[in-house]
Amino acid sequence: MLRAVFSRSLPRVKVVSACHYSAAAIPAPSTQPEIHFNKVDVDKAVKAARDAFRLGSPWRRMDASQRGLLLSRLADAIERDSAYLAELETLDNGKPYAVSYTVDLPTVVKCLRYYAGWADKWEGKTIPIDGDYFCYTRHEPIGVCGQIIPWNFPLLMQAWKLGPALATGNTVVMKVAEQTPLTALYVANLIKEVGFPDGVVNILPGMGPSAGAAIAGHMDVDKVAFTGSTEVGHLIQQASGNSNLKKVTLELGGKSPNIILSDAKMEEAVEQAHFALFFNQGQCCCAGSRTYVQADIYDEFLERSAERAKKRVVGNPFDLKTEQGPQVDEEQFNKILGYISSGKKEGAKLMCGGSAAADKGYFIQPTVFGNVQDNMTIAREEIFGPVMQILKFKTLEEVVERANDSKYGLAAAVFTKDIDKANYIANALRAGTVWINCYDVFGAQAPFGGYKASGNGRELGEYGLDNYTEVKTVTMKVPQKNS
Amino acid sequence: MTSSEIHMPGEVKSDPAALMASLQLMPTPVPNPEIKYTKIFINNEWQDSVSGKVFPAFNPATGEQICDVQEADKADVDKAVQAARLAFSLGSVWRRMDASERGRLLSKLADLVERDSIYLATIESLNSGKPFLPTLFVDLQGTIKTLRYFAGYADKIHGTSIPMDGEYLTFTRYEPIGVCGQIIPWNFPLLMTAWKLGPALACGNTVILKPAEQTPLTCLYMAALVKEAGFPPGVVNILPGFGPTAGAAIASHMGIDKVAFTGSTEVGKLIQEAAGKTNLKRVTLELGGKNPNIIFADADMDLAVEQAHQGVFFNAGQCCTAGSRVFVEEPIYEEFVLRSVERAKRRTVGSPFDPTAEQGPQISREQQNRVLEFIQSGISEGAKLECGGKALGVKGFFIEPTVFSNVRDDMRIAREEIFGPVQQIMKFKTMEEVIERANNTDYGLAAAVFTSDINKAMTVSTAMQAGTVWINCFNALSTQCPFGGYKMSGNGRELGESGLREYSEVKTITMKMVAKNS
């Protein structure tokens, strides 16, 4: 039972032509009550998903390798339609088309293909237990999984969620972000096209406080996976405690430290640090938003970073020369400007940028602050915008302590040529991913997730399967055990 | 495609009209198929043999020659090793390729095999004598699924990071071994190609594969698909030729890092010797079997009879897993023999392209004679010939489905691998007795037990010295499950995650750390 909302929103999409694009062309969700799903719809979806999961259903009886084949076909279908999907993604989210098409879409396809491969390889064990018993584990699906995804990488977040959940045999009720529902809904159609049985995947566009809360608090949803802000992450975990103790995994915010040592290759470090912060309009959970630069190279680094930021091309996302599009909506736009204002007020040195970049749409100038202190708001809170903080440090021990002094722990990086320093820092940082001499390097094969308030559980890689598995131990009496 | 003239013993015991009605819906073989590829495949190029020699490929249903194929010998193996070694060199396209991309290529290869599956099944039937529809539905599907399975593993081969004692950062890398020689048999040519290429390429090795001299054609067509899929030159090299020449050259080559052989135990020993005499290349072997199928009195009789029948007669008895010793518990022995004989008499033997034929010819005159000789030994050693026992027809290499009862454990037909459509049925009294008799063999490939009692099932299956044990089924194989032999049925496992282990070298890297913390 898939939502047919897509056909209702499509006419609106066709009207907007690329050359007249601005983020304002897509009306804010609050003015579109007819695509607003709530608890009643969630109940319908959960019922469909539960039915698709019953013992003896086509989905439960299907060979694991066949589940993998369906995921593979979905990847093929997305690849086939990737030019269209990239366009829709850019229209809805504002990210440059060149990036949607060359980064987001291929990564989505690879993620689904990766998990397609796991479906029939996720093996339990047979176990040499004491006594005359034959003991083994089964890796079973959890059941009906609620999945709530954000607006910063709509298609990619959908793939990160569907891949492991479907490979392991669960059924899904997914709520997509109200800011960016369109591409996920198109994929829903592809899911039907490639042949997933009815009820296995259900996709609901809607708002957090209504549809999202309904999922998190639902008595018949066995697990919820949420990617979004730490603030809402708290609510999800509470909702689970208040309802049926459903399993919870969270991918939340970050204030990731990017540590540049004095022996780093300057040009490369500057460019990578720039990319680490400004990619996706600064709207990354793992954005390198505290750039710690060793004292000897601090002045030069600051200047070069400002230079680079001034050169960053902001404009129409459908223009292939554009590096940075608009922020996703007015709320984010205002929030970021508010942070910039606090930076100025609290005494950070504004090197460049600092205000809106245009009168229409939600464009913000690439902004760089120098002389940032650890206790400033812009150094502690997640901005989620194109605002770079550069801080000075002297010693390794000091920077490790300062980097770890955060409620977050999603990612981190260190730039250095020295093998011992690299190992020391990589080991010491309390972060789920540490990059050495690179940033934002992801692979479907490599687990990703947060320490502390950046979340719990890991997505991607083999580890990603754990979150979607119930382990059943079966112990059978035998007449006489032999090794 | 003309079917051969077969003299059938008695009438065909099935309703032809009903059969024909349902068979209208079945896929049909390609008529007059063209044999496109008959040369040696090295570096993604088709090459003549260095010596200029060719050898014939035959149709075992008629005994007629299909075509000539270029014959590889040591000089060609040398060329192939050079190509494979170059393709494996540090910095090469293949070594630099993302693991996921290796998987992508294997996936594409699977898609191409699927695209051409009717053609491939036609050629496989033509060259090996296997009936067309089972070839399409079993061999081709198995081939495609195996390639897809290993395509999915390519980027999931994990080393570990290790909490070693001392101030060290330690981790393992699973690296490809290097140039792998692979020698495959004639009983499942395409499927064996997939079983070998899948794990080897998923792990990043380069390959020199010699198909059996009896059945080179489908393997050579696969080579063309390997090129079409986009594998870099030198990664896969296919050399048709003979065991004592090309096969021996591979087994003893100083430039080959590993050899994988599937075939007879007799040749398996030669391969192991050759490796020991030369560069100690890694050796994995999948050899013969004399597999026990144990039927208890509380088994589902219909199921047991049919499964025991298919278990020994499938592929004209030419399976390493053939259930060629059927142990039946005394209380049901007489009835079991009666029903098995009746089933064997009903088994239809005919042209591989006759959709009503369950059984085609043996692969060659040599094999046919060998099987007939075993049958003679059974008769002369005192087993009771219940049905069959003779060659069938004038053209081709057909044999009647044959059943022996009252077989004693010391008879040749009870000890040696026949590799033909000959079923041995023996009687047993107790579970302990049958376990001992079943294990009393140098082989150890597979075994089966039929019973409704959970305790008997667990006890017998645990006690079998066999790499695969089936409970209430037979020949249930799938690409996810490791397969291989105890004792002289071989060493190493193919398929499943275990299949990858044999194609990786583990490297431990230990790096001095300053101040290790947990």
XYZ file of N, CA, C and O in Angstrom, chain A residues 63 65 69 72-73 76 79 110 113-115 117-118 120-121 123 134 419-420 423-424 427 445 462 476-480 482, chain B residues 98 100 104 111 114 145 148-150 152-153 155-156 158 169 454-455 458-459 462 479-480 497 511-517:
240
model
N 13.313 -15.996 -0.523
C 14.741 -16.255 -0.346
C 15.452 -14.948 -0.058
O 15.165 -13.921 -0.664
N 18.358 -14.201 -0.991
C 19.029 -13.739 -2.213
C 18.053 -12.986 -3.104
O 18.437 -12.060 -3.820
N 18.164 -9.320 -4.732
C 17.943 -9.039 -6.149
C 16.994 -7.853 -6.322
O 17.200 -6.998 -7.184
N 18.805 -4.760 -5.718
C 19.674 -4.530 -6.860
C 18.899 -3.907 -8.013
O 19.361 -2.977 -8.678
N 17.690 -4.410 -8.230
C 16.858 -3.863 -9.311
C 16.455 -2.431 -8.998
O 16.350 -1.593 -9.893
N 19.244 -0.296 -9.929
C 19.288 -0.136 -11.389
C 18.262 0.902 -11.850
O 18.538 1.730 -12.720
N 19.357 4.335 -10.997
C 20.444 4.719 -11.901
C 19.874 5.143 -13.248
O 20.281 6.143 -13.832
N 25.137 3.123 -5.173
C 26.157 2.252 -4.574
C 25.693 1.709 -3.232
O 25.949 0.546 -2.903
N 23.207 -1.068 -3.824
C 23.891 -2.249 -4.363
C 24.681 -2.953 -3.260
O 24.734 -4.176 -3.195
N 25.313 -2.169 -2.406
C 26.086 -2.744 -1.299
C 25.192 -3.614 -0.427
O 25.506 -4.763 -0.121
N 24.035 -3.055 -0.018
C 23.158 -3.827 0.857
C 22.463 -4.965 0.121
O 22.154 -5.989 0.732
N 23.929 -6.882 -1.787
C 24.901 -7.963 -1.650
C 24.873 -8.646 -0.295
O 25.213 -9.818 -0.180
N 24.450 -7.918 0.741
C 24.474 -8.500 2.097
C 23.312 -9.444 2.374
O 23.404 -10.286 3.260
N 21.900 -12.189 1.532
C 22.018 -13.630 1.807
C 23.363 -13.988 2.427
O 23.824 -15.118 2.319
N 23.996 -13.010 3.055
C 25.299 -13.284 3.661
C 25.321 -12.951 5.152
O 26.370 -13.023 5.786
N 24.899 -14.063 8.349
C 24.759 -15.398 8.904
C 24.799 -15.399 10.422
O 25.542 -14.641 11.037
N 22.550 -28.843 20.768
C 22.956 -28.220 19.523
C 22.424 -26.798 19.576
O 21.226 -26.588 19.787
N 53.330 10.275 11.215
C 52.595 9.039 11.460
C 52.217 8.899 12.933
O 51.098 8.488 13.267
N 53.085 9.269 13.834
C 52.792 9.115 15.261
C 51.712 10.089 15.712
O 50.833 9.737 16.488
N 48.296 8.880 14.421
C 47.755 7.764 15.207
C 47.306 8.217 16.585
O 46.260 7.816 17.080
N 48.107 9.044 17.202
C 47.775 9.511 18.555
C 46.435 10.227 18.568
O 45.559 9.946 19.379
N 43.368 8.042 17.672
C 43.002 7.214 18.814
C 42.289 7.976 19.904
O 41.388 7.462 20.561
N 30.609 0.846 2.590
C 31.259 -0.238 3.336
C 31.677 0.171 4.744
O 31.975 -0.697 5.582
N 28.921 -3.510 7.459
C 28.263 -4.695 8.020
C 27.583 -4.324 9.330
O 26.524 -4.840 9.668
N 18.796 -26.918 21.028
C 18.075 -28.180 20.858
C 18.797 -29.290 21.606
O 20.003 -29.464 21.441
N 18.031 -30.044 22.392
C 18.646 -31.176 23.091
C 19.041 -32.246 22.074
O 18.282 -32.553 21.162
N 20.236 -32.842 22.226
C 20.641 -33.970 21.386
C 21.019 -35.139 22.290
O 21.452 -34.927 23.416
N 20.882 -36.354 21.793
C 21.178 -37.520 22.621
C 22.618 -37.527 23.122
O 22.873 -37.794 24.286
N 23.557 -37.209 22.234
C 24.954 -37.206 22.673
C 25.732 -36.222 21.836
O 25.869 -36.381 20.640
N 28.973 -34.529 20.280
C 30.389 -34.760 19.979
C 30.944 -33.499 19.331
O 30.251 -32.835 18.599
N 38.403 -0.232 -7.181
C 37.618 -0.382 -5.967
C 37.072 -1.798 -5.906
O 36.646 -2.371 -6.911
N 34.263 -2.630 -4.743
C 32.858 -2.605 -5.167
C 32.755 -2.664 -6.690
O 31.809 -3.225 -7.237
N 30.842 -5.096 -9.201
C 30.001 -4.590 -10.290
C 30.253 -5.372 -11.577
O 29.324 -5.737 -12.303
N 24.570 -10.803 -15.395
C 23.498 -10.296 -16.268
C 23.672 -10.800 -17.700
O 22.698 -11.156 -18.364
N 22.755 -14.347 -17.996
C 21.291 -14.450 -17.981
C 20.724 -14.082 -19.343
O 19.834 -14.760 -19.858
N 23.338 -17.249 -10.198
C 23.242 -16.947 -8.776
C 24.615 -16.961 -8.104
O 24.876 -16.147 -7.211
N 26.353 -13.751 -8.954
C 25.733 -12.634 -8.225
C 26.112 -12.669 -6.741
O 26.373 -11.639 -6.135
N 26.144 -13.854 -6.185
C 26.494 -13.980 -4.770
C 27.889 -13.421 -4.519
O 28.091 -12.597 -3.612
N 28.844 -13.859 -5.324
C 30.212 -13.385 -5.096
C 30.390 -11.936 -5.525
O 31.217 -11.225 -4.956
N 28.347 -9.732 -4.767
C 27.949 -9.024 -3.557
C 28.996 -9.056 -2.460
O 28.994 -8.198 -1.579
N 29.903 -10.025 -2.518
C 30.897 -10.133 -1.454
C 32.133 -9.263 -1.652
O 32.855 -8.984 -0.702
N 33.152 -6.273 -1.861
C 33.556 -5.175 -0.959
C 33.149 -5.451 0.481
O 32.942 -4.531 1.272
N 33.011 -6.723 0.819
C 32.639 -7.077 2.183
C 33.652 -8.028 2.795
O 33.377 -8.676 3.812
N 36.411 -8.443 4.995
C 36.965 -7.598 6.050
C 38.155 -8.227 6.725
O 38.143 -9.410 7.065
N 49.558 -0.426 16.831
C 48.296 -0.427 16.100
C 48.420 -1.575 15.109
O 49.337 -1.583 14.284
N 13.831 -36.499 15.230
C 14.787 -35.405 15.394
C 16.106 -35.885 15.990
O 17.190 -35.435 15.606
N 16.040 -36.828 16.910
C 17.270 -37.285 17.569
C 18.136 -38.100 16.611
O 19.351 -37.959 16.598
N 19.828 -35.663 14.254
C 20.958 -34.927 14.825
C 22.141 -35.857 15.047
O 23.282 -35.498 14.761
N 21.882 -37.040 15.539
C 22.992 -37.958 15.836
C 23.719 -38.371 14.565
O 24.945 -38.325 14.486
N 25.596 -35.411 12.746
C 26.825 -35.015 13.448
C 27.919 -36.056 13.267
O 29.094 -35.728 13.212
N 24.471 -21.391 -3.396
C 25.727 -20.652 -3.405
C 26.128 -20.105 -2.039
O 27.291 -19.786 -1.813
N 25.178 -20.005 -1.100
C 25.516 -19.454 0.217
C 26.191 -20.476 1.129
O 26.728 -20.109 2.188
N 30.797 -17.907 2.515
C 31.905 -17.036 2.904
C 33.209 -17.829 2.928
O 34.275 -17.296 2.619
N 52.012 -1.543 13.493
C 52.640 -0.238 13.442
C 52.893 0.246 14.853
O 51.994 0.222 15.698
N 54.131 0.700 15.097
C 54.439 1.238 16.423
C 53.583 2.464 16.699
O 53.403 3.326 15.864
N 53.022 2.507 17.909
C 52.158 3.617 18.320
C 52.830 4.346 19.462
O 53.545 3.736 20.225
N 52.474 5.615 19.595
C 52.871 6.304 20.813
C 51.659 6.305 21.732
O 50.617 6.799 21.378
N 51.805 5.735 22.929
C 50.711 5.749 23.914
C 49.425 5.103 23.414
O 48.485 5.790 23.043
N 49.396 3.792 23.406
C 48.168 3.074 23.065
C 47.147 3.274 24.166
O 47.474 3.278 25.344
N 45.863 3.479 23.775
C 44.750 3.462 24.716
C 43.676 2.547 24.159
O 43.529 2.442 22.950
